[in-house]
XYZ file of C-alpha atoms in Angstrom:
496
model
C 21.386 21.655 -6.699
C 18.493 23.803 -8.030
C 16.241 20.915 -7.679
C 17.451 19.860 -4.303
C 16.802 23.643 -3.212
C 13.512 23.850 -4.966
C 12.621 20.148 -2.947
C 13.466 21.603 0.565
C 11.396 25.043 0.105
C 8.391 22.644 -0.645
C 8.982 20.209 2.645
C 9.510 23.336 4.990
C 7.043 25.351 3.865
C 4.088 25.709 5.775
C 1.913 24.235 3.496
C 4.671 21.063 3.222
C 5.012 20.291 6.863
C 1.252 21.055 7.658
C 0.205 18.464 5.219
C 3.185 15.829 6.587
C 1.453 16.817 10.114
C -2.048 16.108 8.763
C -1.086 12.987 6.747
C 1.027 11.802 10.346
C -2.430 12.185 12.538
C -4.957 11.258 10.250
C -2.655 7.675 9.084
C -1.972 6.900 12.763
C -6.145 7.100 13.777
C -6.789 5.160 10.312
C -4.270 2.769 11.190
C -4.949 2.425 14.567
C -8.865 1.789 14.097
C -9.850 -2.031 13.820
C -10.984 -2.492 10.338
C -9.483 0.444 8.349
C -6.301 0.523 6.972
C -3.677 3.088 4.385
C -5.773 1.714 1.461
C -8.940 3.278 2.900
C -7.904 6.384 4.484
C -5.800 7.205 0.981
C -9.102 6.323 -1.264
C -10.819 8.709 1.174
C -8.451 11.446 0.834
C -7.966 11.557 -2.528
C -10.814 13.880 -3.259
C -10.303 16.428 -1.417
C -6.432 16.505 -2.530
C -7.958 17.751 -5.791
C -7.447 21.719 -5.179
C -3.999 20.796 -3.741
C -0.773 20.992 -5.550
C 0.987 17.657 -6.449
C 3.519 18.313 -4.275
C 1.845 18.529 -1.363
C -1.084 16.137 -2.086
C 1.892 13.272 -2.025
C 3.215 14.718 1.231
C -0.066 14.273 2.527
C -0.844 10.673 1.354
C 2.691 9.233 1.422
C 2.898 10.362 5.241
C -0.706 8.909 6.204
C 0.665 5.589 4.384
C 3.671 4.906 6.859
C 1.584 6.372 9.807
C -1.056 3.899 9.167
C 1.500 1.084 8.581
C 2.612 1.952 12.298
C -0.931 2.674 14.099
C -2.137 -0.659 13.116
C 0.039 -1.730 16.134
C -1.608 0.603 18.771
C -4.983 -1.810 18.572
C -2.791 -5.162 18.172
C -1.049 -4.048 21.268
C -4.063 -2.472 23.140
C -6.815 -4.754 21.580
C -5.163 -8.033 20.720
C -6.843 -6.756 17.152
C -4.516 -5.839 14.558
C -5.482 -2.129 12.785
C -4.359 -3.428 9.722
C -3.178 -6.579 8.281
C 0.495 -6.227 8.711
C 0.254 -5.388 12.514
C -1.134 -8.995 12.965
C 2.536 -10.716 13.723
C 2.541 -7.781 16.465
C -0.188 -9.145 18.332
C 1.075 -12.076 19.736
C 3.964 -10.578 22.209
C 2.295 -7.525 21.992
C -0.653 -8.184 23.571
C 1.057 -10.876 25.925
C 3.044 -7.677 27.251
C 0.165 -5.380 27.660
C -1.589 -8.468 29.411
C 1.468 -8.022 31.995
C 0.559 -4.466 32.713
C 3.752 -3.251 30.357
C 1.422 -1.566 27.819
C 3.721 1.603 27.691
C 6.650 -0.744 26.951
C 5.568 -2.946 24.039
C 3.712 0.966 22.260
C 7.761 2.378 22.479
C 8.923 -0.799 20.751
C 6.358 -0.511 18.162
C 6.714 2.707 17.796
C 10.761 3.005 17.412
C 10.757 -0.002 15.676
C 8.233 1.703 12.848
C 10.510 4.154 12.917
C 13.558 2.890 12.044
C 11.944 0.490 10.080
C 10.562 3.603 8.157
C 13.801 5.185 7.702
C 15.491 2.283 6.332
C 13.084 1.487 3.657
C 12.881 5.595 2.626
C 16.648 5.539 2.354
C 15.834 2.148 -0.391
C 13.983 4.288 -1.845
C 16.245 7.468 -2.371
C 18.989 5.187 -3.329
C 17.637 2.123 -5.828
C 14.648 4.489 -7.459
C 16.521 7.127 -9.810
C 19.190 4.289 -11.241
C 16.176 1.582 -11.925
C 14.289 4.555 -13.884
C 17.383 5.486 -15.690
C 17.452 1.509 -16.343
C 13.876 1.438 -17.050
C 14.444 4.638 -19.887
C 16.067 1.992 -21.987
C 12.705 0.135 -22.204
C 10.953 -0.668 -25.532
C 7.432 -1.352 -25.434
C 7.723 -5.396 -25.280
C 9.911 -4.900 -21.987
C 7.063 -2.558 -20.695
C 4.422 -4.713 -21.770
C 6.417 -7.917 -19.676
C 6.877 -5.643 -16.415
C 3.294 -4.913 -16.638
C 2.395 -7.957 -16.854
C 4.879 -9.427 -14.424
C 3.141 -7.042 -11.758
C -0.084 -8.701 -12.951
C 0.792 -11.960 -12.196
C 2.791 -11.383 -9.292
C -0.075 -9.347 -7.036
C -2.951 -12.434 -8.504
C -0.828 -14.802 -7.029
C 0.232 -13.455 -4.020
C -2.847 -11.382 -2.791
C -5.318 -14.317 -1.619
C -5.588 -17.721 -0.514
C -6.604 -18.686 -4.037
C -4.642 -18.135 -6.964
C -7.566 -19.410 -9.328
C -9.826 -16.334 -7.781
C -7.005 -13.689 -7.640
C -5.930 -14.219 -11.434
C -9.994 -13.703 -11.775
C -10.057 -10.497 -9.742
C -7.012 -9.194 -12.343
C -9.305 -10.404 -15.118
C -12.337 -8.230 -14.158
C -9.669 -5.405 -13.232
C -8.305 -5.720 -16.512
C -12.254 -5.686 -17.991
C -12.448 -2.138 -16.214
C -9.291 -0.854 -17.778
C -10.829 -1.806 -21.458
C -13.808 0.905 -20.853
C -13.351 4.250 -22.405
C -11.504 5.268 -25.974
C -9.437 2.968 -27.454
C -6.175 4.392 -27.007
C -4.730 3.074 -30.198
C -8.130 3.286 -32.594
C -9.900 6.236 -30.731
C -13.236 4.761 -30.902
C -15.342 4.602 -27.854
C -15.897 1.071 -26.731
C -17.772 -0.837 -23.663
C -19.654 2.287 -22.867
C -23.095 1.796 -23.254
C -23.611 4.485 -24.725
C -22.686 6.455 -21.499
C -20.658 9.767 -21.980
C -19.986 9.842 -18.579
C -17.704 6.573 -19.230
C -16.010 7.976 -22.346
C -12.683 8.820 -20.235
C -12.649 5.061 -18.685
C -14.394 3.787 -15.619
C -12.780 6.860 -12.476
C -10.154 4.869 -11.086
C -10.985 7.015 -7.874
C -14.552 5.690 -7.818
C -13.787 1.930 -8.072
C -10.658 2.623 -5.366
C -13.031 4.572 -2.814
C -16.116 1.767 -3.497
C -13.917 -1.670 -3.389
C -12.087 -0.379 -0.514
C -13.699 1.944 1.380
C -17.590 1.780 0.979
C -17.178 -2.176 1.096
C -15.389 -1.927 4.760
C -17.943 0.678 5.659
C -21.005 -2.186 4.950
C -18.975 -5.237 6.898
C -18.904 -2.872 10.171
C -22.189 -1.427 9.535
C -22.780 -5.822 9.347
C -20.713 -6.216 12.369
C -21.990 -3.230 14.675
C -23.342 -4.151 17.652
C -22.288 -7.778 17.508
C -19.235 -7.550 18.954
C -17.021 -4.881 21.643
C -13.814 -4.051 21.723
C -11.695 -3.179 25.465
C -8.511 -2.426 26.148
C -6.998 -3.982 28.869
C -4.698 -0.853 29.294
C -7.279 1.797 29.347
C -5.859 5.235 30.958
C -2.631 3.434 31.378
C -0.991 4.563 28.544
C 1.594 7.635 28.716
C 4.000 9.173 26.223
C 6.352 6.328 25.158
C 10.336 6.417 24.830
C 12.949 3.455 24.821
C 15.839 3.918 26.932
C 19.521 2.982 25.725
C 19.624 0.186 27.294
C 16.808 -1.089 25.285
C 17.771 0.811 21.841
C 21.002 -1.291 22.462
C 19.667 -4.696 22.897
C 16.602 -4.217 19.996
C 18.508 -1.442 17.409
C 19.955 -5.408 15.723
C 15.856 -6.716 15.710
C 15.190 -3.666 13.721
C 17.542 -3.359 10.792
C 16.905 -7.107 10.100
C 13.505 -6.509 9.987
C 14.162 -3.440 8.106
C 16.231 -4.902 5.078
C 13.745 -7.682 5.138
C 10.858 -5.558 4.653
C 12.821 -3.379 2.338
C 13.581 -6.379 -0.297
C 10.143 -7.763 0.450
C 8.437 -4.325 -0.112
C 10.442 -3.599 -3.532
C 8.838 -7.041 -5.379
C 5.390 -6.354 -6.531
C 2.309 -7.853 -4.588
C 3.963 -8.540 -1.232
C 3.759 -5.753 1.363
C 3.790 -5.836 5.351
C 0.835 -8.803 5.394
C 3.935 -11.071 4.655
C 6.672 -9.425 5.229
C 5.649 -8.987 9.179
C 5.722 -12.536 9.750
C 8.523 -13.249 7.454
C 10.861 -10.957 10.009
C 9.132 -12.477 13.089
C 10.163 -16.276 12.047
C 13.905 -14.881 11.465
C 14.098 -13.113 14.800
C 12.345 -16.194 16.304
C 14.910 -18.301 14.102
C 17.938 -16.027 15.350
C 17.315 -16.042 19.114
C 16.109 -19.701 20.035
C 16.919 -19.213 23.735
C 14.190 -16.406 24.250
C 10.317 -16.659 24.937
C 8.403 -15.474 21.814
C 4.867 -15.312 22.257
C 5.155 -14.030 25.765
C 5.714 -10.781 25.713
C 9.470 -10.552 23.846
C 10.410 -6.931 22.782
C 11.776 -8.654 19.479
C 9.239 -10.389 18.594
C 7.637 -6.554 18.173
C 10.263 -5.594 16.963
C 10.984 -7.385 13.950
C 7.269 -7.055 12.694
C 7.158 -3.524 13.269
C 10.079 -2.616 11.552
C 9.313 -5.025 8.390
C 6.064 -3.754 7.749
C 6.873 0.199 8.013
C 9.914 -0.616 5.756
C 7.807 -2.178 3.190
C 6.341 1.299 2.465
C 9.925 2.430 0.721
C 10.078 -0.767 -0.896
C 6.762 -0.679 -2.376
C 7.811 3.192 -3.802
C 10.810 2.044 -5.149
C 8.632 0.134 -8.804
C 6.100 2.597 -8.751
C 7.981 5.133 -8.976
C 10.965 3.503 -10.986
C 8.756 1.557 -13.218
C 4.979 2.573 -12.772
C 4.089 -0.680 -11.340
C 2.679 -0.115 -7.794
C 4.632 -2.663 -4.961
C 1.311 -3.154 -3.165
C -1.870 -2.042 -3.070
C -1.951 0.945 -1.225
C 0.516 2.451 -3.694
C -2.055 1.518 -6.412
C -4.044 3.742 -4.261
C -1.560 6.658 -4.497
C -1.196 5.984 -8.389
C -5.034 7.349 -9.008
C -3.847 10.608 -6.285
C -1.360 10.843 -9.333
C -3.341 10.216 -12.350
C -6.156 12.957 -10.684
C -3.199 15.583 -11.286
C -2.295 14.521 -14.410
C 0.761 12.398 -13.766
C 1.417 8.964 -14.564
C 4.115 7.332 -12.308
C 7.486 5.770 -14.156
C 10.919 6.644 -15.190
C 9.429 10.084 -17.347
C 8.403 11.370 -13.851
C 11.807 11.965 -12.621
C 12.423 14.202 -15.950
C 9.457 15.626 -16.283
C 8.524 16.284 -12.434
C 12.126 16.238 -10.449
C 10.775 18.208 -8.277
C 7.612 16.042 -7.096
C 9.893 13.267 -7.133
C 12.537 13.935 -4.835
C 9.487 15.904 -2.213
C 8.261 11.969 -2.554
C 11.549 10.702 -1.621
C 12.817 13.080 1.340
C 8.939 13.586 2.576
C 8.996 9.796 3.260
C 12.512 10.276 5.672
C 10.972 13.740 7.054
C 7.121 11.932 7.712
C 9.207 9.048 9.746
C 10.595 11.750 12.080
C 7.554 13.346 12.382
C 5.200 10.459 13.166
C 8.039 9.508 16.152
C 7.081 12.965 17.675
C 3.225 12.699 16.815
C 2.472 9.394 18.464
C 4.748 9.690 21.047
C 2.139 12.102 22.189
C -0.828 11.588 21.017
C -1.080 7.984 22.322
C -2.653 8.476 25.929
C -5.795 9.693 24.018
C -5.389 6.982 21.153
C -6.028 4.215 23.989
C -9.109 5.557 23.673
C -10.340 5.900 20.230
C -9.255 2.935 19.221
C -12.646 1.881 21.063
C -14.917 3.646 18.871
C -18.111 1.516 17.924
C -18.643 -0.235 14.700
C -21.545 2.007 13.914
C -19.559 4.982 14.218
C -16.881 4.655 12.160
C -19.064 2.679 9.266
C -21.273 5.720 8.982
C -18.048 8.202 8.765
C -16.531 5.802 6.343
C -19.908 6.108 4.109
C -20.610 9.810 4.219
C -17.019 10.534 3.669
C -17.306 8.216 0.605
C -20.259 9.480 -1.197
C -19.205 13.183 -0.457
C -15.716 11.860 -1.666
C -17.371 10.540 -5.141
C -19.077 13.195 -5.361
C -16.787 16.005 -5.657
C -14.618 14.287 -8.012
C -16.847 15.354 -11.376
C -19.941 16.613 -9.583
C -21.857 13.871 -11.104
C -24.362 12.151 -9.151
C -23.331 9.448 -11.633
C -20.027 8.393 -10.325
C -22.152 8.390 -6.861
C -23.944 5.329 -7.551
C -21.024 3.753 -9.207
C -19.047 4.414 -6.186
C -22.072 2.184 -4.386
C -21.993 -0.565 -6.603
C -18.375 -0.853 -6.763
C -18.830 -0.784 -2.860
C -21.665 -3.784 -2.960
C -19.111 -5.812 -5.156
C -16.533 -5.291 -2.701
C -18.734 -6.601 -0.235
C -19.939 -9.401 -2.106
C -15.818 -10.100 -3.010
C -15.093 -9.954 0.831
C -17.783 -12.225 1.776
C -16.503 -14.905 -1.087
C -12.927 -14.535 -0.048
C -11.757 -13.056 -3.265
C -8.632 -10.571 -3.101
C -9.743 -6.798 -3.958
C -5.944 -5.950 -4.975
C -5.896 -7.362 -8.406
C -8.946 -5.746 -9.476
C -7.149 -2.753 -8.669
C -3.864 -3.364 -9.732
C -5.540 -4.681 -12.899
C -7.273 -1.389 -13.364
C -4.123 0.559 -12.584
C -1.544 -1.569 -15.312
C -4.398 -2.342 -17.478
C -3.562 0.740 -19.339
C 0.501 0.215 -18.995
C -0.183 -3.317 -20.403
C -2.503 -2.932 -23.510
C -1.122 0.037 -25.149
C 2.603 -1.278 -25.311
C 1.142 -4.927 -26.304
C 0.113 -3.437 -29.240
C 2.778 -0.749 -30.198
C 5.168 -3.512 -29.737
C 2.990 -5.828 -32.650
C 3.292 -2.046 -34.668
C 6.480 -2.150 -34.249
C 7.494 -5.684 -35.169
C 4.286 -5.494 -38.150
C 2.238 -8.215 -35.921
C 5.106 -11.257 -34.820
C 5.059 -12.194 -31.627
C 8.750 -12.537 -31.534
C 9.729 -9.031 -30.564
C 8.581 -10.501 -27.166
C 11.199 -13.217 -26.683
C 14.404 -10.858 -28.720
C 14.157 -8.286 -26.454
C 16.291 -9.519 -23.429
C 14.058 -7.721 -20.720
C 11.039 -8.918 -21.935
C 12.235 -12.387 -21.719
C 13.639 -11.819 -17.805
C 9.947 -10.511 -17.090
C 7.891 -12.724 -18.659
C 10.278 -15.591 -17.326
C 9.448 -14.031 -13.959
C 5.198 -13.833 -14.493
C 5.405 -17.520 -15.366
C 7.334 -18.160 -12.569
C 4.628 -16.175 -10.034
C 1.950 -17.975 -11.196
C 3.538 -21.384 -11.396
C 4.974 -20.781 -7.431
C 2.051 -21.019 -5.599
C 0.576 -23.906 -7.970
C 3.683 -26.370 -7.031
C 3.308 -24.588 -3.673
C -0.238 -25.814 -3.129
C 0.547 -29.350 -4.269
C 3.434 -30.067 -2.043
C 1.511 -28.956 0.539
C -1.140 -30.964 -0.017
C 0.601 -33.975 -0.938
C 2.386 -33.691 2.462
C -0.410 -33.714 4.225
C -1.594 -36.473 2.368
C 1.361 -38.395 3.391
């Protein structure tokens, strides 16, 4: 009860709701804006959460993370160009309706369907995360080591067209996690000789340069080559459902709520499927109606999914400290920069930060209802800033972000040249999440490898006796071996 007391005086303080308000506005522009994304605006923020307590540095970045997941929708609806990757089911009867003058309409689908979606997957979240990290207590280090791993696998295989270059990225993420002191030995190794790389490569510098500084050089690449106009400029006014509708979508959204939900919880999935996943159901479900051309549902069921995947992705992070998707690998380096480390010893040794996580998901779903139901008149219109512009923000934010992290011009050109590679990774179609996810478990993954060999005096065999480990290493076989028999099916079909 203490704890639960303690939890509310931190959501309703000032300093609580004004950074839930802050994460709300800032998440639904980031989202909104073709291009950007939760992984970028979080990167971005991170910084300057620094001087912030832990509390309400989450508030802040777990709120911008389902606002974003929901303004992606705003420019799929308005622009027929999804924000972010999970609005992109949204566009098609989104855009179809906003084409039929019914802007207003398809924005209060999206936005009630986010919503509920939203609430849905934070209520997972309250429920499934404290018993899995009681489960997860019981852990040795092989079972660690095969979770680790399994969230390895998993995100390589599921976070590009290419499992061959995604199982590469994790490689070089992997690489990254190696630099620093040996955690077992406490030598210094792959520094160069380089103090300033002593404590590891900053996790915040490669997350601000893959994601952020990268994205900033494509539009800076793109600007002037292309426009963007909305179709529904100055028609858009504050947006409601009426019962009538609620009635006939409210079934739309749970489904595409539990979908995202389960979808969200495994490791390396997120909204990018789960969107389209819950718009072939509903499509599946209601054969009789005209997807594609402007059908409520068929915003619905996308929009709920992908909001719902944010709780889901929580639930292993926090549970296990194996980030659901790569935003929340994002969050994990907000964590590490205040001295946390996200798993089942969190809930002991921060209850506090925990459940502010848990309600200030619920409490940020409410909020963002209220937030873009009026802000979006004037969101019709940024959502047509230039290229140019929002490349140069993106930039200066991101040097001044590097920056002020160990006032070390050093970590400013690393910040660069993880933002060239990015680029350069972009460009060649190779998936940015495993380097990151890499990066993020690298640590998780080599220092129970080898207490487990301590333990069992170097056989390998404590790795197939313990009964977890076997489940989880069963399971990263199994992720990797998917999309292999996947690929040949597919293409022997075609051959055929």
């Amino acid at each position: 009860m203490q704890i639960l007391l303690d939890t509310l005086s931190v959501l309703f303080s000032f300093s609580g709701m004004l950074s839930i308000v802050a994460g709300v506005a800032i998440g639904i522009v980031v989202g909104a804006l073709p291009g950007l994304g939760p992984s970028i605006g979080i990167s971005l923020l991170i910084p300057f959460t620094y001087a912030m307590t832990p509390e309400n540095s989450m508030l802040l970045l777990i709120s911008l993370y389902m606002a974003a997941e929901y303004g992606g929708s705003v420019s799929a609806i308005l622009l027929s160009t999804p924000g972010t990757a999970a609005a992109a089911a949204t566009t098609i009867d989104g855009f179809a309706l906003t084409q039929q003058g019914k802007a207003n309409k398809a924005l209060a689908v999206s936005l009630s369907a986010s919503t509920v979606g939203g609430i849905v997957g934070g209520i997972a979240l309250l429920f499934l995360a404290m018993p899995l990290s009681q489960l997860a207590l019981q852990f040795g280090p092989a079972s660690y080591f095969a979770v680790g791993l399994f969230g390895l696998t998993s995100v390589a295989a599921l976070s590009g067209g290419s499992i061959v270059k995604g199982l590469i990225g994790a490689a070089f993420g992997l690489l990254l996690a190696f630099v620093g002191i040996d955690p077992i030995s406490g030598m210094p190794r792959f520094t160069f000789g380089q103090i300033a790389l002593f404590e590891g490569v900053p996790m915040l510098t490669v997350l601000i340069g893959l994601f952020a500084v990268s994205e900033g050089f494509l539009l800076a690449e793109s600007a002037g080559k292309k426009s963007r106009q909305s179709v529904a400029k100055g028609a858009v006014r504050a947006v409601y459902l009426t019962f009538k509708e609620w009635k006939e979508l409210i079934g739309t959204m749970v489904s595409g709520s539990i979908i995202g939900t389960f979808l969200g919880i495994l490791p390396g999935i997120g909204g990018n499927i789960a969107c389209w996943v819950a718009r072939d159901f509903t499509v599946r479900r209601n054969p009789g109606l005209e997807f594609g051309k402007g059908e409520p549902r068929g915003i619905a069921a996308p929009e709920a999914s992908n909001n719902a995947t944010v709780g889901g992705a929580m639930v292993p992070l926090l549970s296990l400290g194996v980030p659901g998707s790569p935003t929340t690998a994002v969050i994990v380096g907000a964590l590490v920069l205040h001295g946390l480390r996200p798993g089942p010893q969190l809930f002991t040794e921060q209850p506090v930060l925990v459940y502010t996580i848990l309600l200030g998901l619920l409490l940020a779903c409410l909020v963002m209802f209220v937030i873009a139901s009026l802000s979006l008149p004037w969101m019709a219109r940024v959502v047509n800033l230039p290229d140019s512009v929002l490349a140069a923000g993106i930039l200066v934010f991101a040097i001044l972000g590097a920056y002020s992290l160990r006032n070390l011009a050093f970590d400013v050109w690393l910040t660069i040249g993880f933002g060239a590679l990015g680029y350069l990774m972009k460009k060649l179609s190779f998936p940015v999440p495993p380097v990151v996810l890499a990066l993020v478990l690298g640590y998780l993954v080599e220092t129970n490898f080898r207490t487990a060999l301590v333990t069992s005096r170097g056989s390998y065999s404590i790795f197939f006796t313990d009964p977890v480990s076997v489940i989880f290493l069963a399971l990263s076989v199994a992720s990797i071996v998917y999309p292999i028999w996947r690929a040949w099916r597919s293409k022997n079909a075609s051959a055929a």
